[in-house]
PDB file of C-alpha atoms and ligand atoms in Angstrom:
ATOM      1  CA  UNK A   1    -109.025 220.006 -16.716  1.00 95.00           C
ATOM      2  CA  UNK A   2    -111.707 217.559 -19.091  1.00 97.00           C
ATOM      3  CA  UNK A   3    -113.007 214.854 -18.528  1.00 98.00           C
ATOM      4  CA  UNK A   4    -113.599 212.657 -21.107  1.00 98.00           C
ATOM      5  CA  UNK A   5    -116.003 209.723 -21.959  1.00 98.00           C
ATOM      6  CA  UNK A   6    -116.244 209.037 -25.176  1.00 98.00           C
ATOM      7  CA  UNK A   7    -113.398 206.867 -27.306  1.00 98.00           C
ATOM      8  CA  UNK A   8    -113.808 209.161 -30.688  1.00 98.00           C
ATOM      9  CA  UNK A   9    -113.854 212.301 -28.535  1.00 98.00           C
ATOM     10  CA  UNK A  10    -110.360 211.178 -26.656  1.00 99.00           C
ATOM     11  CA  UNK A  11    -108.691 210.321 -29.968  1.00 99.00           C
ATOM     12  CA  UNK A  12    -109.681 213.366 -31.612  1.00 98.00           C
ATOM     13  CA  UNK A  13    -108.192 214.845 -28.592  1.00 98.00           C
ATOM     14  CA  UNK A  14    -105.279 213.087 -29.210  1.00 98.00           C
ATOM     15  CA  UNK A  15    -105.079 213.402 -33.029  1.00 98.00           C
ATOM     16  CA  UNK A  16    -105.236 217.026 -32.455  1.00 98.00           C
ATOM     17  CA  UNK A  17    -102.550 217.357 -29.989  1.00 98.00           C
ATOM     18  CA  UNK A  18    -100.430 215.120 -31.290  1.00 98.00           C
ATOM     19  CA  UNK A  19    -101.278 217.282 -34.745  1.00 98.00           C
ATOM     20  CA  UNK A  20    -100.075 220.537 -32.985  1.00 98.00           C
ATOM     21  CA  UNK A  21     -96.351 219.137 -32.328  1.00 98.00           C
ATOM     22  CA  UNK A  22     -96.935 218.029 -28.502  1.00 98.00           C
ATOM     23  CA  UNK A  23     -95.827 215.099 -26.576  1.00 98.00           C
ATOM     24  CA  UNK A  24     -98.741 213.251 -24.467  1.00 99.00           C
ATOM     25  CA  UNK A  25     -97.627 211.675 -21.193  1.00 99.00           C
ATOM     26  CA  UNK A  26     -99.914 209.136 -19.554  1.00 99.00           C
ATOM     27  CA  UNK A  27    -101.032 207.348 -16.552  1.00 99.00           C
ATOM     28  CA  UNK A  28    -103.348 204.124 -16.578  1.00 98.00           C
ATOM     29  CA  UNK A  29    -105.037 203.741 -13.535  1.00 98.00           C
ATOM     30  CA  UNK A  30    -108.172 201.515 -12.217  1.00 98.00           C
ATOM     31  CA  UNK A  31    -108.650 204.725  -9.781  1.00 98.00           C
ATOM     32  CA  UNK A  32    -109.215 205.095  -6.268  1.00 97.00           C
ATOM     33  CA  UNK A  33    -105.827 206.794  -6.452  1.00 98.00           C
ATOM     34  CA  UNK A  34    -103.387 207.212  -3.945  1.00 97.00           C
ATOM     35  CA  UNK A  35    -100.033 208.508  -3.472  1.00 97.00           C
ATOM     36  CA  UNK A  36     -98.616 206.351  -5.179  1.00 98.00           C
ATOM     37  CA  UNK A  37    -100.343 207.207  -8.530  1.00 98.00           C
ATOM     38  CA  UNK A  38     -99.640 210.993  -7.855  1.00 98.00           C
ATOM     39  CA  UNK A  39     -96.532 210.240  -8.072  1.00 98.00           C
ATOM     40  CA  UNK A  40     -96.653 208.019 -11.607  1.00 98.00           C
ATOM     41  CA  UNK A  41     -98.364 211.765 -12.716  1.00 98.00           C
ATOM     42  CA  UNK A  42     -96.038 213.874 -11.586  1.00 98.00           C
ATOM     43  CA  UNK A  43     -93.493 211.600 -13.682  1.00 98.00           C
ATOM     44  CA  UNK A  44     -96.104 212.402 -16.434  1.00 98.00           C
ATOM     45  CA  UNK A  45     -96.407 215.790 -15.962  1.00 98.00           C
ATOM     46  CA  UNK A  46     -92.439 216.144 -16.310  1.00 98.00           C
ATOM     47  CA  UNK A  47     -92.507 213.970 -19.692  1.00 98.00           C
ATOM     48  CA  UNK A  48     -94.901 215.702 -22.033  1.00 98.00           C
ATOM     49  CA  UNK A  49     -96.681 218.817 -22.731  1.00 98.00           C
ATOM     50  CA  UNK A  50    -100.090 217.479 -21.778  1.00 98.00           C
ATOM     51  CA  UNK A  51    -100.659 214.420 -18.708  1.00 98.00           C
ATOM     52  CA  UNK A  52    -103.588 212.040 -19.799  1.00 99.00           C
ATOM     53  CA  UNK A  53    -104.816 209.874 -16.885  1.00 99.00           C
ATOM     54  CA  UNK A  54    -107.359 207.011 -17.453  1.00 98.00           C
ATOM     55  CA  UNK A  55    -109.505 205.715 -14.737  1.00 98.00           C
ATOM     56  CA  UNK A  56    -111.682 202.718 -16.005  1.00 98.00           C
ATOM     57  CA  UNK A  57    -112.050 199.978 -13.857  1.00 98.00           C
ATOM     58  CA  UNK A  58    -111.373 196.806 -16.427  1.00 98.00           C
ATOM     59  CA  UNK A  59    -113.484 194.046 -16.348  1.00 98.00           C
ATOM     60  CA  UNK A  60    -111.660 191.536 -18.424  1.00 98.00           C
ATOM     61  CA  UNK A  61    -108.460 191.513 -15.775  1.00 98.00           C
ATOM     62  CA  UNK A  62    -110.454 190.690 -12.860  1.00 98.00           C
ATOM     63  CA  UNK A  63    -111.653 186.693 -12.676  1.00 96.00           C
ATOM     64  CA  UNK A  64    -114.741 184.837 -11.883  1.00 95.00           C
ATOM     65  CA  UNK A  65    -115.309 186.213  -7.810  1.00 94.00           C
ATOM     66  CA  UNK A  66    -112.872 188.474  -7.702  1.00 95.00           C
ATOM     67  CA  UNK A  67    -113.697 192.489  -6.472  1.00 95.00           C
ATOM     68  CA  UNK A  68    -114.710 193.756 -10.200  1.00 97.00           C
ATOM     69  CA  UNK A  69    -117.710 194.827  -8.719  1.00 96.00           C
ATOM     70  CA  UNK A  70    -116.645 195.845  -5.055  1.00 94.00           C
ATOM     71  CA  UNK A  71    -113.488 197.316  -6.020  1.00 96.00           C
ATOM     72  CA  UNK A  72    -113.412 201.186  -4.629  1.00 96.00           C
ATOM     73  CA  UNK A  73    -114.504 203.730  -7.104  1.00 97.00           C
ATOM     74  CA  UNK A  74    -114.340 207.930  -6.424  1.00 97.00           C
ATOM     75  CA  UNK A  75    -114.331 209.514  -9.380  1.00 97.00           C
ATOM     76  CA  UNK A  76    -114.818 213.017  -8.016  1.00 98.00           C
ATOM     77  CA  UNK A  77    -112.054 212.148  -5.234  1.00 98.00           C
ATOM     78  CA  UNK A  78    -110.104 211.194  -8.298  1.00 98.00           C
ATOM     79  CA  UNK A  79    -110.890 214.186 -10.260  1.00 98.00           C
ATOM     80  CA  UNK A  80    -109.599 216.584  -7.921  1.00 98.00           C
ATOM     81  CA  UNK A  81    -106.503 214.243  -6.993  1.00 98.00           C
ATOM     82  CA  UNK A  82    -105.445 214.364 -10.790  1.00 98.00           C
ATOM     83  CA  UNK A  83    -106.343 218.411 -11.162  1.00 98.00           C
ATOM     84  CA  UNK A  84    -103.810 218.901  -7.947  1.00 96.00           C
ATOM     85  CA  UNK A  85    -101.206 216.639  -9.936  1.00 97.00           C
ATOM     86  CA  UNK A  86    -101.710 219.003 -13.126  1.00 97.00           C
ATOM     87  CA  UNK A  87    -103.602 216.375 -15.289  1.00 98.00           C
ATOM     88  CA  UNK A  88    -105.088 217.986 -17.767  1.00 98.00           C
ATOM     89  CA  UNK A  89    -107.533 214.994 -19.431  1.00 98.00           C
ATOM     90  CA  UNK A  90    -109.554 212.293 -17.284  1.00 98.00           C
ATOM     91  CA  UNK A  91    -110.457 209.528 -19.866  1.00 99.00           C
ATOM     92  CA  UNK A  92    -113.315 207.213 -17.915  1.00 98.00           C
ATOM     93  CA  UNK A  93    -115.053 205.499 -20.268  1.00 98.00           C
ATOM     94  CA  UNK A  94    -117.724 202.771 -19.377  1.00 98.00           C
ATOM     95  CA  UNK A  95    -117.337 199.300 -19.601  1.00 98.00           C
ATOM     96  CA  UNK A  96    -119.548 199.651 -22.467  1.00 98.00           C
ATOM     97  CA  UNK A  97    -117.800 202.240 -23.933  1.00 98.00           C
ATOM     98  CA  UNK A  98    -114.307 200.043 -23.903  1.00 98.00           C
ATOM     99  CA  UNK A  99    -115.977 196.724 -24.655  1.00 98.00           C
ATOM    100  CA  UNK A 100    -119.568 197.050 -26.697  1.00 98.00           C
ATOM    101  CA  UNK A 101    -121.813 194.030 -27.425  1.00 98.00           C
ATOM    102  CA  UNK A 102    -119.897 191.932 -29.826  1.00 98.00           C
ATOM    103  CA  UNK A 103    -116.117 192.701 -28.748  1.00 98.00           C
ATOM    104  CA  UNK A 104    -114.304 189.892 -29.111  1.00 98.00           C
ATOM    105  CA  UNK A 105    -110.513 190.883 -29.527  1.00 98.00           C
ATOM    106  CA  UNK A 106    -107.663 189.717 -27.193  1.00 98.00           C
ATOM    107  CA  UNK A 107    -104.401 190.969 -26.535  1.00 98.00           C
ATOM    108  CA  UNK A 108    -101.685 187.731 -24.831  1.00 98.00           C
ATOM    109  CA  UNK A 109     -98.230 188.007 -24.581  1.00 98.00           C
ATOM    110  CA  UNK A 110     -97.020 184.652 -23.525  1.00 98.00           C
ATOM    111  CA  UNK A 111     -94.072 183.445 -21.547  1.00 98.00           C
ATOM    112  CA  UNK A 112     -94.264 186.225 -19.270  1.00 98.00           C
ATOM    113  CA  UNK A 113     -97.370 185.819 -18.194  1.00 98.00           C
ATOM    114  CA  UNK A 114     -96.788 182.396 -16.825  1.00 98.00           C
ATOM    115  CA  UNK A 115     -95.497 182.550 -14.176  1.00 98.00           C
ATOM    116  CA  UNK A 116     -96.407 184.839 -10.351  1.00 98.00           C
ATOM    117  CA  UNK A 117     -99.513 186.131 -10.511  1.00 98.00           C
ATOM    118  CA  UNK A 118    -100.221 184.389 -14.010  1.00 98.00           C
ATOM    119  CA  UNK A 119    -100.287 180.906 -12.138  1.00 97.00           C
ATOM    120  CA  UNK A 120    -102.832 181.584 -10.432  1.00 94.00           C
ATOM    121  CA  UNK A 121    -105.296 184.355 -12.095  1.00 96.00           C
ATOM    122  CA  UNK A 122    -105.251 182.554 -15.377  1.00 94.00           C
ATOM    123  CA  UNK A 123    -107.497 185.431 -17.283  1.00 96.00           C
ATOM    124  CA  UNK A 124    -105.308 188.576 -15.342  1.00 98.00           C
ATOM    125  CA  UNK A 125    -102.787 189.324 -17.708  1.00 98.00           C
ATOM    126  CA  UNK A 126    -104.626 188.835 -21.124  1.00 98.00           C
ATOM    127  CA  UNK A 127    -107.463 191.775 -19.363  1.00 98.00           C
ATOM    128  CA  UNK A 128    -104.291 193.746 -18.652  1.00 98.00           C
ATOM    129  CA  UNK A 129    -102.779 193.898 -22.226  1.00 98.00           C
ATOM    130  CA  UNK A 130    -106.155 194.150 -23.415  1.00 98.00           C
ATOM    131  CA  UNK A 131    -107.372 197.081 -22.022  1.00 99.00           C
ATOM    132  CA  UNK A 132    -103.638 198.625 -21.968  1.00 99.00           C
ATOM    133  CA  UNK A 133    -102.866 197.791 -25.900  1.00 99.00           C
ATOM    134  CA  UNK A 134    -106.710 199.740 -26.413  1.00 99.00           C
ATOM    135  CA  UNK A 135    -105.725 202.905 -24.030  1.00 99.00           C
ATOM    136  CA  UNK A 136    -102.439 203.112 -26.204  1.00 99.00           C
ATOM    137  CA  UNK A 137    -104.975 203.295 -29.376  1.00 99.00           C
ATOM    138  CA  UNK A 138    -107.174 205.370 -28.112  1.00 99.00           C
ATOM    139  CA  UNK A 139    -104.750 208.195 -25.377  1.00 99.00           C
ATOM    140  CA  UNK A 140    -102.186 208.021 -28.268  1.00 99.00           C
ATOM    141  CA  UNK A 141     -99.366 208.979 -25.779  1.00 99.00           C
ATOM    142  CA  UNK A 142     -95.619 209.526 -26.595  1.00 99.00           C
ATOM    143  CA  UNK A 143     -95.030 207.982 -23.046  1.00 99.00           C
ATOM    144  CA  UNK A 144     -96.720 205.694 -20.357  1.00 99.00           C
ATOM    145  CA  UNK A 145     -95.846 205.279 -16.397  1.00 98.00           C
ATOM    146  CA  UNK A 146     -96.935 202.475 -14.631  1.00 98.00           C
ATOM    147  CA  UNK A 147     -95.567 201.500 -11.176  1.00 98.00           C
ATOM    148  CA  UNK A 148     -93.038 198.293 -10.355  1.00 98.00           C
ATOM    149  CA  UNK A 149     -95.524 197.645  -7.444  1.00 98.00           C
ATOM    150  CA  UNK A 150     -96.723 195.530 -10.163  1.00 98.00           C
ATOM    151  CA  UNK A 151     -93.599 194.306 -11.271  1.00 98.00           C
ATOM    152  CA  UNK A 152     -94.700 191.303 -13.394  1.00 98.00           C
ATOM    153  CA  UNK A 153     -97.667 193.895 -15.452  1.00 98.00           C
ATOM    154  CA  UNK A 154     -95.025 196.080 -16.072  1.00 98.00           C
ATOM    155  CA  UNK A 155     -92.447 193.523 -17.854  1.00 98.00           C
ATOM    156  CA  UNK A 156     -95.059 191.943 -19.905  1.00 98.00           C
ATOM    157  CA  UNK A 157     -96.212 195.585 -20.952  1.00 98.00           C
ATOM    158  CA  UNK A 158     -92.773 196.416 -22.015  1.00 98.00           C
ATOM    159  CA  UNK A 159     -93.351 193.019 -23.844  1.00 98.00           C
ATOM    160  CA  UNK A 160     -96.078 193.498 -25.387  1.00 98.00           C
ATOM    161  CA  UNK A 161     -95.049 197.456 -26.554  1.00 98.00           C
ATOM    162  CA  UNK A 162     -91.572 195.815 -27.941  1.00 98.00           C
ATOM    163  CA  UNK A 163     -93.325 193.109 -29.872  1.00 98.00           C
ATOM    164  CA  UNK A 164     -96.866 195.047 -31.518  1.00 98.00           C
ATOM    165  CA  UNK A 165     -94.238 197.993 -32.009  1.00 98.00           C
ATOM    166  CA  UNK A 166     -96.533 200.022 -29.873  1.00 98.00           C
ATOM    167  CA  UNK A 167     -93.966 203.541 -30.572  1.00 98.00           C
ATOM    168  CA  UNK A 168     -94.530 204.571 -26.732  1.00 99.00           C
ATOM    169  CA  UNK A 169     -91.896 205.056 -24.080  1.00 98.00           C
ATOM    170  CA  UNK A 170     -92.519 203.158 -21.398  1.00 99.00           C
ATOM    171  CA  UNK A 171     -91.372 204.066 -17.522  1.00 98.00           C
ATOM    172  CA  UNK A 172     -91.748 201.938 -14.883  1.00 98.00           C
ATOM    173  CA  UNK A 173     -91.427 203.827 -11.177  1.00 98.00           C
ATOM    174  CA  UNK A 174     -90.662 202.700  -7.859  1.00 98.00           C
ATOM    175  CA  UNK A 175     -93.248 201.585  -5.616  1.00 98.00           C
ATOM    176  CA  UNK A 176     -94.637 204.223  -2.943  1.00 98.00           C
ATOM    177  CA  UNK A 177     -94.705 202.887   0.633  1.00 98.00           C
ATOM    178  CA  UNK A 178     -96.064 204.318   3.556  1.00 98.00           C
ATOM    179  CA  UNK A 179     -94.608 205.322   6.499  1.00 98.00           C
ATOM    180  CA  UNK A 180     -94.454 201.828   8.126  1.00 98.00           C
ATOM    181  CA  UNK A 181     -92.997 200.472   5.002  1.00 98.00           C
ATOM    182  CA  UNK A 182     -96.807 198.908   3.457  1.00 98.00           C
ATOM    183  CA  UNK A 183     -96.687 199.037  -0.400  1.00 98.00           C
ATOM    184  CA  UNK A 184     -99.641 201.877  -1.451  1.00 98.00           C
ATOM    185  CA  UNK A 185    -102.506 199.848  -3.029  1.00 97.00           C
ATOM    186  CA  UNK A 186    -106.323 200.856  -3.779  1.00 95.00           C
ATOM    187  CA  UNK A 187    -106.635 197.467  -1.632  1.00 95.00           C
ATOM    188  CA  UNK A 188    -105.502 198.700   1.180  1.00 97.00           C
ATOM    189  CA  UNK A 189    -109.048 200.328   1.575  1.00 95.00           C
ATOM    190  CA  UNK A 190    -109.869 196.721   2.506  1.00 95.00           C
ATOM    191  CA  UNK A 191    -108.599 195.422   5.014  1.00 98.00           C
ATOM    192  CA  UNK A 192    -109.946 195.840   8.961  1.00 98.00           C
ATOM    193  CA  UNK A 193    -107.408 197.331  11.549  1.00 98.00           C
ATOM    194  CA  UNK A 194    -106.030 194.228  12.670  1.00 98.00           C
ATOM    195  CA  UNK A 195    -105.242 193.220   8.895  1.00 98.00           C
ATOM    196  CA  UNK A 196    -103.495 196.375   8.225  1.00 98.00           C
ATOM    197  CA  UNK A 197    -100.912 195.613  10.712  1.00 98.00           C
ATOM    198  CA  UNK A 198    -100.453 192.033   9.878  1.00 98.00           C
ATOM    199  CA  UNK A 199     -99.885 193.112   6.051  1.00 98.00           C
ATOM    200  CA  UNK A 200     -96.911 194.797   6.877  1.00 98.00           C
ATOM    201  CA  UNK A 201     -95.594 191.180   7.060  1.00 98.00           C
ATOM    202  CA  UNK A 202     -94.834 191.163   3.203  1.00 98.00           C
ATOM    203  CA  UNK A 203     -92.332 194.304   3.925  1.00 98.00           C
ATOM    204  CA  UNK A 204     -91.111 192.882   6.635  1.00 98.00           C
ATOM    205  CA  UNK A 205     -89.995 189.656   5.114  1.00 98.00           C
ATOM    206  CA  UNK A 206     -88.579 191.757   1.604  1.00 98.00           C
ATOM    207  CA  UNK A 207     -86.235 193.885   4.195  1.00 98.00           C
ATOM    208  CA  UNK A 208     -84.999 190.331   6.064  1.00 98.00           C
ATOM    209  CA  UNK A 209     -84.581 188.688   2.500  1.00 98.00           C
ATOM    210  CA  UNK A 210     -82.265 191.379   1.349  1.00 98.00           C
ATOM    211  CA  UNK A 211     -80.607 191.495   4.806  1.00 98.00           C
ATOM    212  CA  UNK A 212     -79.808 188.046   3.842  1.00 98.00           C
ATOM    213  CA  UNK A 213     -79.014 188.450   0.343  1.00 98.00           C
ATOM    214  CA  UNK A 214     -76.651 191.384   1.529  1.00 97.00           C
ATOM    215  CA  UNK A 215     -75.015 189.165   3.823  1.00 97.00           C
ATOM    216  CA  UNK A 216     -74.277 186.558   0.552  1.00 97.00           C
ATOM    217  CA  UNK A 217     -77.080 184.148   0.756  1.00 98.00           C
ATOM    218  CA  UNK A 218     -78.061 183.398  -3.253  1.00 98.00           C
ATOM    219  CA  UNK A 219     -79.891 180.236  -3.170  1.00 98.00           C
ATOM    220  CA  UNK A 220     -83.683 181.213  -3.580  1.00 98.00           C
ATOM    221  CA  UNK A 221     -84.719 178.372  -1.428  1.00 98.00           C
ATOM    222  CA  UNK A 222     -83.086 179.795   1.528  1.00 98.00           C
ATOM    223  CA  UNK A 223     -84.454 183.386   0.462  1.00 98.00           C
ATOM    224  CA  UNK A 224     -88.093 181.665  -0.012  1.00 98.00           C
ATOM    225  CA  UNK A 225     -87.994 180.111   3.532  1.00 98.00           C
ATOM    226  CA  UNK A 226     -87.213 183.092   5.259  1.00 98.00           C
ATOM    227  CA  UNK A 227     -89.555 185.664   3.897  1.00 98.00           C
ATOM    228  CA  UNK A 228     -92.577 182.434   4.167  1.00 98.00           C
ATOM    229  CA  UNK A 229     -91.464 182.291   7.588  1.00 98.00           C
ATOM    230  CA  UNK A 230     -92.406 185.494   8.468  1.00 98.00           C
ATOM    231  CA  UNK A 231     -95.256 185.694   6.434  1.00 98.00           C
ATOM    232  CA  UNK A 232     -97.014 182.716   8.427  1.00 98.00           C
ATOM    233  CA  UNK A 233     -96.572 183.901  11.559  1.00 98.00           C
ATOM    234  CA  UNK A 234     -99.464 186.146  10.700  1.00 98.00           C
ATOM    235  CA  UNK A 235    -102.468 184.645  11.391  1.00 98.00           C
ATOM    236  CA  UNK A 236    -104.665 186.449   8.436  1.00 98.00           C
ATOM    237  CA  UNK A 237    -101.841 185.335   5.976  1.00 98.00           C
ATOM    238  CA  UNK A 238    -102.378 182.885   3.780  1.00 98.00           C
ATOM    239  CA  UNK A 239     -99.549 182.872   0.555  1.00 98.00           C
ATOM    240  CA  UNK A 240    -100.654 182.821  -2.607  1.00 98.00           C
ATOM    241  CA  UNK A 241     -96.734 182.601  -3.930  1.00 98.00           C
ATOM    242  CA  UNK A 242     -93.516 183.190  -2.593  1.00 98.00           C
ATOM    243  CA  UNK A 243     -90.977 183.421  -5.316  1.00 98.00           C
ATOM    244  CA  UNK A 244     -87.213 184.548  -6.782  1.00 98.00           C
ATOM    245  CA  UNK A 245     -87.264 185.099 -10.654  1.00 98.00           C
ATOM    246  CA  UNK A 246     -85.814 186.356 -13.494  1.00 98.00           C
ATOM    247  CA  UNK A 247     -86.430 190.301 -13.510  1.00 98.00           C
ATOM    248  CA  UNK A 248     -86.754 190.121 -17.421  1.00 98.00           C
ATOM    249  CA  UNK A 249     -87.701 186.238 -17.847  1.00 98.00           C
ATOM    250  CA  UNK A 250     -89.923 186.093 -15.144  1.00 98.00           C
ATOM    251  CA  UNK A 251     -89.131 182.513 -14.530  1.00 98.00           C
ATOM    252  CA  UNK A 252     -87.756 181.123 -11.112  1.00 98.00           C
ATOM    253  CA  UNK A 253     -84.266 181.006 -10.746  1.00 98.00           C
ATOM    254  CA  UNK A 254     -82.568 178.681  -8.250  1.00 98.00           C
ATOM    255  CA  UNK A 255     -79.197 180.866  -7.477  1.00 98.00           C
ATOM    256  CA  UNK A 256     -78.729 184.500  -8.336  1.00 98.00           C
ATOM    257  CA  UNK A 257     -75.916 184.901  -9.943  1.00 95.00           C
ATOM    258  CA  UNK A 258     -76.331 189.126 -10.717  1.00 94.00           C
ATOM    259  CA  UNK A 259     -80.100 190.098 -10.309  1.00 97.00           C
ATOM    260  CA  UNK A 260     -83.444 188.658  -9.154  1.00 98.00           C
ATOM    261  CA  UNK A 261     -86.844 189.560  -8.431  1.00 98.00           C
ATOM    262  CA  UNK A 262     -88.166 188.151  -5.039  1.00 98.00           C
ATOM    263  CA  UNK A 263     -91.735 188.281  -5.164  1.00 98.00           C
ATOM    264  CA  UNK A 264     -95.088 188.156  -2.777  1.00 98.00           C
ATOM    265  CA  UNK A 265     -98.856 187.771  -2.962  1.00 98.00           C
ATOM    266  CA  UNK A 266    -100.228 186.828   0.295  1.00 98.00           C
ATOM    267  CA  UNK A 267    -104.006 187.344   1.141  1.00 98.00           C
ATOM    268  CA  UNK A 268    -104.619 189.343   4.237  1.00 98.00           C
ATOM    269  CA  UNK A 269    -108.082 187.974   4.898  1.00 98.00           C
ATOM    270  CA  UNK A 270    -110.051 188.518   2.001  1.00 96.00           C
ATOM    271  CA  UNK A 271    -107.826 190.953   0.663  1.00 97.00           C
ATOM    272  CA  UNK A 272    -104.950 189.916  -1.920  1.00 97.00           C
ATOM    273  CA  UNK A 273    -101.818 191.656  -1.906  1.00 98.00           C
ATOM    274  CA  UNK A 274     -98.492 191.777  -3.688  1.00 98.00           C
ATOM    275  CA  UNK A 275     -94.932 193.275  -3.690  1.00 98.00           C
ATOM    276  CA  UNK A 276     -91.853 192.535  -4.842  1.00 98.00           C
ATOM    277  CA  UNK A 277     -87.804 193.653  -4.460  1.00 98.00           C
ATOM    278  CA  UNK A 278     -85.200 193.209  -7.083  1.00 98.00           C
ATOM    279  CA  UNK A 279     -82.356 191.906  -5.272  1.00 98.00           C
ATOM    280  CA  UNK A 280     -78.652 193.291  -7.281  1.00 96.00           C
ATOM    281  CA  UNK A 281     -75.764 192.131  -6.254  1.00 88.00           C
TER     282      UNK A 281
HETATM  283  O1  LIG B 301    -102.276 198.798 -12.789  1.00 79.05           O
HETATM  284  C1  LIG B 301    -103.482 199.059 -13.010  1.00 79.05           C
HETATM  285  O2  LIG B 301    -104.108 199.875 -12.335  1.00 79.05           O
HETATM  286  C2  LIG B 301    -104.206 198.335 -14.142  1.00 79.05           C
HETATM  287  O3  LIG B 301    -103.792 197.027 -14.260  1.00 79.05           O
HETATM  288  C3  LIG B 301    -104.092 199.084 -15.496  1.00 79.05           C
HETATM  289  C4  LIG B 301    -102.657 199.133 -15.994  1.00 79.05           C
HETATM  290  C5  LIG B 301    -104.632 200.489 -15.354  1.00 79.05           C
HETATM  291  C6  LIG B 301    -104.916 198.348 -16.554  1.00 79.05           C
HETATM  292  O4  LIG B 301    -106.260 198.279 -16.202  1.00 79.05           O
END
């Protein structure tokens, strides 16, 4: 397995491969992985002939005092975690690398983006596409994983892909939980003992929503209340949103009629975390 650093060295990589009649699979990741990127790889490794994984921890999605700077880094953890998977390229560029004195080109999709986590990290999204619609320029894959942990990233890069005819297949995979049910995050790392049993109140409050669902509840409000009440009996909750959307729209819908999204962030302490369900009738 390489690891590689340099942009022109990865797209000659790719130009070659891609030259020599085989299909690239790949996996974005910030690193810090966890089972639940070994998973998006082994996806990979099934899809093409050779699995590129990125780990490049992107400034421009992270806001004024968020974790850009404390958020966990192993790169020789990761290394071996992606040689065990089968990866067979590690593209870690630097910051500088991906964004060199005088960069000033942005990637938005739009409606998207607007609401969830858009509403309140203003700058998340347009880092996201950014860094993304680059990778795609740069890995020159036939196919891309990312995981529906992040629900709303992964609609608006299908978005983006459909409308700047990226030609890249893009898979979306379910969320890997642990054993008590918590959603796998590089976050997790975060919080103390006592948080890491009070987070499990965002699972807790997707299974009682779709209990409720199941039993024919479809007004959102009623859906909303219940999983906030559960949420708040945690002491080191504090809800960032609590919301039922379109799956494809991403914009709140009152009744489900066929299909919604219910969606969480909640900080647990200091520590910011989301999931989501999609609730089918
Ligand atoms: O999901 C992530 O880890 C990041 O948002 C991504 C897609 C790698 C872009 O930096």
């Amino acid at each position: 397995m390489n690891t590689i650093k340099s942009v022109s060295d990865m797209q000659q990589w790719a130009c070659a491969t891609r030259e020599a009649g085989k299909r690239i699979a790949f996996v974005p990741t910030m690193g810090f992985l966890h089972e639940g990127h070994v998973a998006l790889m082994r996806e990979g490794k099934g899809r093409g002939d050779y699995l590129v994984v990125s780990i490049f921890v992107n400034p421009t999605q992270f806001g004024v005092g968020e974790d850009y700077e404390d958020y966990p880094r192993d790169l020789e953890e990761d290394t071996e975690k992606v040689s065990s998977a089968g990866g067979n390229i590690i593209f870690a560029p630097s910051a500088k690398e991906m964004y060199p004195s005088g960069y000033q080109t942005f990637v938005a999709v739009e409606k998207v983006t607007q609401n969830l986590c858009g509403a309140s990290r203003s700058t998340h999204f347009q880092g996201v596409t950014t860094v993304v619609a680059k990778l795609f320029n740069i890995v020159k894959p036939h196919v891309a994983i990312f995981g529906e942990k992040d629900y709303q990233q992964l609609v608006t890069i299908r978005q983006m892909t459909r409308d700047l005819n990226f030609d890249i297949e893009i898979i979306g995979m379910p969320t890997i939980r642990e054993e008590d049910g918590l959603a796998m995050s590089s976050r997790n790392k975060y919080l103390s003992p006592e948080e890491r049993k009070q987070a499990l109140c965002l699972f807790n409050a997707l299974n009682q929503v779709e209990k409720l669902f199941r039993g024919g509840e479809k007004n959102s409000k009623k859906l909303i209340d219940r999983a906030a009440t559960i949420i708040r009996v945690q002491s080191a909750a504090d809800i960032d949103y609590v919301k039922v959307c379109h799956p494809e729209t991403i914009e709140d819908l009152e009744w489900i009629d066929d299909r919604a999204l219910m969606a969480l962030a909640v900080k647990i302490g200091k520590t910011r975390l989301i999931d989501n369900l999609v609730l089918k009738n």
